[in-house]
C-alpha atoms as a PDB file:
ATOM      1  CA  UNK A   1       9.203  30.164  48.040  1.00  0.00           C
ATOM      2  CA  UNK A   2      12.790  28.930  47.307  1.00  0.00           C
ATOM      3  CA  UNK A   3      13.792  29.681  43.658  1.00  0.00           C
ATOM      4  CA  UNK A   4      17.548  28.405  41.961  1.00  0.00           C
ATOM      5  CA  UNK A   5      19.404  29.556  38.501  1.00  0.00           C
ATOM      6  CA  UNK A   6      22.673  30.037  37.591  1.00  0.00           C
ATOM      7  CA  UNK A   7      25.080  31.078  34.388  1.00  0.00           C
ATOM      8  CA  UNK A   8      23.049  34.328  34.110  1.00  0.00           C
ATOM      9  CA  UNK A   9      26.220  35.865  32.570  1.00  0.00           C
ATOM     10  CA  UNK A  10      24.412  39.238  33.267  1.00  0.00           C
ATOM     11  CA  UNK A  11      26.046  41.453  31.018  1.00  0.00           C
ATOM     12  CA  UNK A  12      28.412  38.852  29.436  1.00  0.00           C
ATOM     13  CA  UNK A  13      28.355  39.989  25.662  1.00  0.00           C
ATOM     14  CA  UNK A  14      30.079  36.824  24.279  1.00  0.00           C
ATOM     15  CA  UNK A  15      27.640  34.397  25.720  1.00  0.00           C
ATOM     16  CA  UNK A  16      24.949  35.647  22.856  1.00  0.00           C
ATOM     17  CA  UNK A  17      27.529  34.131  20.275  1.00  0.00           C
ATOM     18  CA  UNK A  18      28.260  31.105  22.967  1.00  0.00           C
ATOM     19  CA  UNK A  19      24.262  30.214  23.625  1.00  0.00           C
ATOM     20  CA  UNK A  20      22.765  31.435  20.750  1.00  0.00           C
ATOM     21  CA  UNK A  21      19.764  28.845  20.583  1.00  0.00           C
ATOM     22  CA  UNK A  22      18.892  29.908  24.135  1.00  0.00           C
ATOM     23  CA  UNK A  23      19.926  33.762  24.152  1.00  0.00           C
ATOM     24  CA  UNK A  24      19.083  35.078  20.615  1.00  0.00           C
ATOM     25  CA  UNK A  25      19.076  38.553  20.931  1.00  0.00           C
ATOM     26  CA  UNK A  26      20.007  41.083  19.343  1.00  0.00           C
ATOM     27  CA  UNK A  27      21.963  42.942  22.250  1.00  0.00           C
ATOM     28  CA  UNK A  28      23.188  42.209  25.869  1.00  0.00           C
ATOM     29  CA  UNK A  29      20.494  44.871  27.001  1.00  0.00           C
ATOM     30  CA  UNK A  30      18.244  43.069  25.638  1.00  0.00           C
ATOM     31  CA  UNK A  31      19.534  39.956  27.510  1.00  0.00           C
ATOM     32  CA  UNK A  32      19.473  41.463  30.727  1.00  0.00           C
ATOM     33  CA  UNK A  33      16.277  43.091  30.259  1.00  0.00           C
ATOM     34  CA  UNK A  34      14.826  39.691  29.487  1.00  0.00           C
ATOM     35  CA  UNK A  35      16.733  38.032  32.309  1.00  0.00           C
ATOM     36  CA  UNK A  36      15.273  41.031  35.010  1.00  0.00           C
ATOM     37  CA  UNK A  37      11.967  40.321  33.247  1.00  0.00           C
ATOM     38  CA  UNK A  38      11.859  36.619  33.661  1.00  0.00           C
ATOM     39  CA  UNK A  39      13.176  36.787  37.179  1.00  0.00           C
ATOM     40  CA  UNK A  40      10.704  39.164  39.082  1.00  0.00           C
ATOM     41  CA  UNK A  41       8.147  37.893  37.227  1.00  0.00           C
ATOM     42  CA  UNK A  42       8.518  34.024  39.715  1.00  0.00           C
ATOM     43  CA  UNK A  43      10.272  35.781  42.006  1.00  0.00           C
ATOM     44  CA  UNK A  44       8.309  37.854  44.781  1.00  0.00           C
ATOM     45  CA  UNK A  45      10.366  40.079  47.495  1.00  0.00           C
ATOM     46  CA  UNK A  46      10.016  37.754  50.011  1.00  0.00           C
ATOM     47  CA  UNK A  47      11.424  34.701  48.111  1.00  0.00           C
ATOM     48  CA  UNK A  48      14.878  33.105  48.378  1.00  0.00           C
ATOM     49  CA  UNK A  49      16.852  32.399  45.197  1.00  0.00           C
ATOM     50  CA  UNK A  50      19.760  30.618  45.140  1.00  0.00           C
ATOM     51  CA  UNK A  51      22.517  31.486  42.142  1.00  0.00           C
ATOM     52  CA  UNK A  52      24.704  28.322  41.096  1.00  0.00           C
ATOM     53  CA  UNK A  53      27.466  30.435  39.933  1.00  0.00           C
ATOM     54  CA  UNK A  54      28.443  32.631  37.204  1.00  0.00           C
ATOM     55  CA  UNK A  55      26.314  35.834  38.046  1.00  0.00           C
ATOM     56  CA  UNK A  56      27.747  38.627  36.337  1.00  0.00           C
ATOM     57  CA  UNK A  57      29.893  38.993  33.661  1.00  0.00           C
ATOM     58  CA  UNK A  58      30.875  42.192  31.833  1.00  0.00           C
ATOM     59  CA  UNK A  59      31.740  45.363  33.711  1.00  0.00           C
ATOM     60  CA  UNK A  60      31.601  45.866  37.032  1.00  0.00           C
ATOM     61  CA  UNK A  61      29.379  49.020  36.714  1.00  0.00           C
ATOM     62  CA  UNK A  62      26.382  47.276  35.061  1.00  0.00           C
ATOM     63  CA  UNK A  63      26.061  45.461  38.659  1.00  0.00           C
ATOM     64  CA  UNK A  64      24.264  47.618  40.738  1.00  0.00           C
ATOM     65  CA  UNK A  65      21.548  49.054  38.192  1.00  0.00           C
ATOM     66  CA  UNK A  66      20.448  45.473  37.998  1.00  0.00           C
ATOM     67  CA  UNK A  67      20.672  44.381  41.562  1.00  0.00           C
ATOM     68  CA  UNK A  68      18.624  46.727  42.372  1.00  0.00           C
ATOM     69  CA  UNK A  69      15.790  45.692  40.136  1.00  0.00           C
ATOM     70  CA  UNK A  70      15.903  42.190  41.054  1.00  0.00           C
ATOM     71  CA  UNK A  71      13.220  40.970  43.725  1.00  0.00           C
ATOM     72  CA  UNK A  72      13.931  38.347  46.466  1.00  0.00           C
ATOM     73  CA  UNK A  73      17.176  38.164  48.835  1.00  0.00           C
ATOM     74  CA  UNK A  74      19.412  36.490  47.155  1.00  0.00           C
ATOM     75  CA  UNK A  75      22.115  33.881  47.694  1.00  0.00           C
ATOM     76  CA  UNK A  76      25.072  33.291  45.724  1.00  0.00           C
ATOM     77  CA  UNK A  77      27.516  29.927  45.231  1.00  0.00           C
ATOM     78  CA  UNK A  78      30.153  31.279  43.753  1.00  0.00           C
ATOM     79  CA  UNK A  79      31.028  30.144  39.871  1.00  0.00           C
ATOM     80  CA  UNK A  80      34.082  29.945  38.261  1.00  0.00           C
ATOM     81  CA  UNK A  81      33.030  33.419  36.893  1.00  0.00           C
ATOM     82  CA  UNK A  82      32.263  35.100  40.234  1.00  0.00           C
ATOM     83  CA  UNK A  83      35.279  36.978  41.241  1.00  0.00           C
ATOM     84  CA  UNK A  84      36.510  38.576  44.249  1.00  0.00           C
ATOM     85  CA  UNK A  85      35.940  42.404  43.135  1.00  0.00           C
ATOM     86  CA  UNK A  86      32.558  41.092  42.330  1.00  0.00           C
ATOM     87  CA  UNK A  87      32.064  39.763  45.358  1.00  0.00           C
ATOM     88  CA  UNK A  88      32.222  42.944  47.421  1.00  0.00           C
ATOM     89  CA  UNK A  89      29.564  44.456  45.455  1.00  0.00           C
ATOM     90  CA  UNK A  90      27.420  41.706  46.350  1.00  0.00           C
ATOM     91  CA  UNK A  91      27.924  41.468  49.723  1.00  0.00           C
ATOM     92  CA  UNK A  92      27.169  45.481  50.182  1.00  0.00           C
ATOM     93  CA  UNK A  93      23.804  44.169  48.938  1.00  0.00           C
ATOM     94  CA  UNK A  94      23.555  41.878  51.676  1.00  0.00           C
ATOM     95  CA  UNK A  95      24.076  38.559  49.414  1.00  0.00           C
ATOM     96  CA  UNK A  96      25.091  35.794  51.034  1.00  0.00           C
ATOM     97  CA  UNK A  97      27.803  33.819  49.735  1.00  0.00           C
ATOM     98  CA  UNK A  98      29.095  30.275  49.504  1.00  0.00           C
ATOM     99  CA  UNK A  99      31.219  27.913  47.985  1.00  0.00           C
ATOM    100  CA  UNK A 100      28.422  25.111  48.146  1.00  0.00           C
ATOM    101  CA  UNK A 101      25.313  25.071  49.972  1.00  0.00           C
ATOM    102  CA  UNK A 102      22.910  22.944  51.310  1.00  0.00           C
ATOM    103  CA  UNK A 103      19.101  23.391  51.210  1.00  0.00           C
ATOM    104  CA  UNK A 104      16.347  20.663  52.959  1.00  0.00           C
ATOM    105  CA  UNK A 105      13.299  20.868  51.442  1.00  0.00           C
ATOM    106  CA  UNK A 106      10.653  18.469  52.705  1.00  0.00           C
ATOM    107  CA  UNK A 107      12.385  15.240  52.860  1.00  0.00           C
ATOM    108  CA  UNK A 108      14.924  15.207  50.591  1.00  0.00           C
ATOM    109  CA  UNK A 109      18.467  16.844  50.370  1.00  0.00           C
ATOM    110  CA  UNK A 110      19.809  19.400  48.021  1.00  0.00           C
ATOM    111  CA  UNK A 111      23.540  20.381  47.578  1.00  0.00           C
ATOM    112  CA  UNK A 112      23.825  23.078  45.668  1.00  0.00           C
ATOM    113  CA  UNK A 113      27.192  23.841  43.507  1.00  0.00           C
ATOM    114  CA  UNK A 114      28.249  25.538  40.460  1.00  0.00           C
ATOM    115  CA  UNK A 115      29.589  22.633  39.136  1.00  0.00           C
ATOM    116  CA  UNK A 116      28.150  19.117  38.666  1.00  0.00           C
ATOM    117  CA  UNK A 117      28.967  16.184  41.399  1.00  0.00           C
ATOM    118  CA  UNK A 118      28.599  13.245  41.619  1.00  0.00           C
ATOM    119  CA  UNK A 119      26.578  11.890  44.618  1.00  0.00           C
ATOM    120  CA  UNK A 120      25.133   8.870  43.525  1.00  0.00           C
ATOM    121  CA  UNK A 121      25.965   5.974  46.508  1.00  0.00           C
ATOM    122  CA  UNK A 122      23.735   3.192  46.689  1.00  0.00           C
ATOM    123  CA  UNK A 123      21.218   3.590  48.903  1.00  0.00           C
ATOM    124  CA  UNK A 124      22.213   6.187  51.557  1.00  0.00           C
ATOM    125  CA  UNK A 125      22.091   8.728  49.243  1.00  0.00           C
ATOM    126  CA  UNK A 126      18.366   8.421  47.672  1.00  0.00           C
ATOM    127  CA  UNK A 127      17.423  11.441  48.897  1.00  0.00           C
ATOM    128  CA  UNK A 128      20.480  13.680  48.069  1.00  0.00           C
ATOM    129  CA  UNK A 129      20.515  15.515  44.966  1.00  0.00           C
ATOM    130  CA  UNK A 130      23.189  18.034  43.109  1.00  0.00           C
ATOM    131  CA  UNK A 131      21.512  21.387  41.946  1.00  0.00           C
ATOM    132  CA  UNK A 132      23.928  23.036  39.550  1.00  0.00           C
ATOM    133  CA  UNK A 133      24.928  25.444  36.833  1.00  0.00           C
ATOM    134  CA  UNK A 134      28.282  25.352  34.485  1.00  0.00           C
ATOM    135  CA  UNK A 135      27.374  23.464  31.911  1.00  0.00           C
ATOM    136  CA  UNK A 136      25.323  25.860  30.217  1.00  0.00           C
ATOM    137  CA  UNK A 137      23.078  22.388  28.890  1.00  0.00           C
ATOM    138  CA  UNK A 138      19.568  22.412  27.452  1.00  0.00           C
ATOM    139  CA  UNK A 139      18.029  20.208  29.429  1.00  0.00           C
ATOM    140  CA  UNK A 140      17.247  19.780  33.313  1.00  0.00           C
ATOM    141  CA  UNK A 141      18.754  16.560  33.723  1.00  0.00           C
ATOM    142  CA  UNK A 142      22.755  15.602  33.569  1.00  0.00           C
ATOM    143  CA  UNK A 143      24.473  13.227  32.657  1.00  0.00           C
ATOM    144  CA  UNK A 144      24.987  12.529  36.219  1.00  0.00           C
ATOM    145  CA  UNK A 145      23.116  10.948  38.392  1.00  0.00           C
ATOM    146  CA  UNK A 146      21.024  12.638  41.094  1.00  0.00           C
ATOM    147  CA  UNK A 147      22.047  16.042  39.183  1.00  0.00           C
ATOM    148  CA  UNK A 148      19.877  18.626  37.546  1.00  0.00           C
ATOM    149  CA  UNK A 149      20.614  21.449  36.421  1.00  0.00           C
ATOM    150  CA  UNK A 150      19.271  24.804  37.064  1.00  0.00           C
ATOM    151  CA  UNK A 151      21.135  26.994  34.693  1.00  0.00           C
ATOM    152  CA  UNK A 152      18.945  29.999  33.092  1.00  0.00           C
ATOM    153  CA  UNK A 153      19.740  27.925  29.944  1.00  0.00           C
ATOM    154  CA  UNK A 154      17.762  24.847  30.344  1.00  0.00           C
ATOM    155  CA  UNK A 155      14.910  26.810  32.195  1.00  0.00           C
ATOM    156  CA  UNK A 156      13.956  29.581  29.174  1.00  0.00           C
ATOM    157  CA  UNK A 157      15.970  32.153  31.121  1.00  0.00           C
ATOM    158  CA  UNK A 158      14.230  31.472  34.417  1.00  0.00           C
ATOM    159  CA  UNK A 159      14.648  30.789  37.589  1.00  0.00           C
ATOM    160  CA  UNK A 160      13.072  27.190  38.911  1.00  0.00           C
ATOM    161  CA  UNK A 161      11.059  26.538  41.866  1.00  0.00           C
ATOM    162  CA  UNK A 162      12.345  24.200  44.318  1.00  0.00           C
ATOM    163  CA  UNK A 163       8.923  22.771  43.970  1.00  0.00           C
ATOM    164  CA  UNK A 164       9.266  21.718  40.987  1.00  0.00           C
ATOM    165  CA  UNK A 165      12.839  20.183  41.201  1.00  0.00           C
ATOM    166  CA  UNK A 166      11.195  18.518  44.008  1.00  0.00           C
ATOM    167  CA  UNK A 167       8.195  16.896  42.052  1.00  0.00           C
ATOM    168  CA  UNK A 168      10.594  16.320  39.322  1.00  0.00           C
ATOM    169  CA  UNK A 169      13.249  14.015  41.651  1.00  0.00           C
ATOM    170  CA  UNK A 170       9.860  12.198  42.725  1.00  0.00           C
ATOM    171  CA  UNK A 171      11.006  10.119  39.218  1.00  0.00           C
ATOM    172  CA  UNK A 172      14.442   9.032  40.595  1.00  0.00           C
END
């Protein structure tokens, strides 16, 4: 199974005061916890999930304790968030990284990016669509066309199966 998220913000302690109708806790463990919770229970060891960006937050230490925890191999498009010193810790666990990505699933076209883009063309592009993160929004669908987004925010701090972005572009 292919799952996507993004804006996890593990460890991020401002994003409780910046999302506080979608994270209200009471502490960025509890956060986490809730985001390690939600994950592995989709996510199986086998699976693929794809993070739009924005990872980890916070310090660097709190990385590895949770990578470790988190099922599935896991590949990363990096976020405005997601820098470099970051980035070697997540290589060393054998993430894959990428400035955007492309994933075909059944018939149709996903391009997956941190931030939204437009790819709405008319016909040739009917079976194209934008997964992405940023935005932090409550809701799957953007304000673009052809985008949704798969940000931990608008999915109650879970990742989404591609099968049901799929079954959910059906409506385009």
């Amino acid at each position: 199974m292919i799952w996507l998220t993004s804006d996890t913000h593990f460890s991020h302690k401002n994003i409780l005061s910046y999302e506080p109708d979608s994270r209200p806790f009471a502490s960025i463990e509890e956060m986490n916890e809730t985001l390690v919770n939600n994950w592995n229970s989709v996510v199986d060891e086998n699976d693929d999930v794809w993070v739009c960006g924005d990872f980890f937050m916070g310090p660097i230490t709190n990385i590895e304790p949770i990578l470790n925890r988190l099922k599935g191999k896991i590949h990363l498009v990096r976020g405005n968030h997601d820098q470099k010193n970051r980035m070697k810790i997540y290589e060393a666990h054998g993430i894959d990284i990428h400035d955007i990505a492309y994933i075909q699933y059944k018939k149709k076209l996903f391009l997956c990016t941190h931030y939204p883009m437009i790819v709405e063309n008319g016909d040739c592009d009917k079976h194209i669509f934008n997964l992405h993160g940023h935005t932090h929004q409550h809701s799957l669908f953007s304000e673009y066309p052809r985008c949704i987004h798969v940000g931990v925010d608008s999915n109650n701090l879970t990742p989404i199966s591609i099968e049901k972005i799929y079954s959910i572009t059906d409506n385009y």
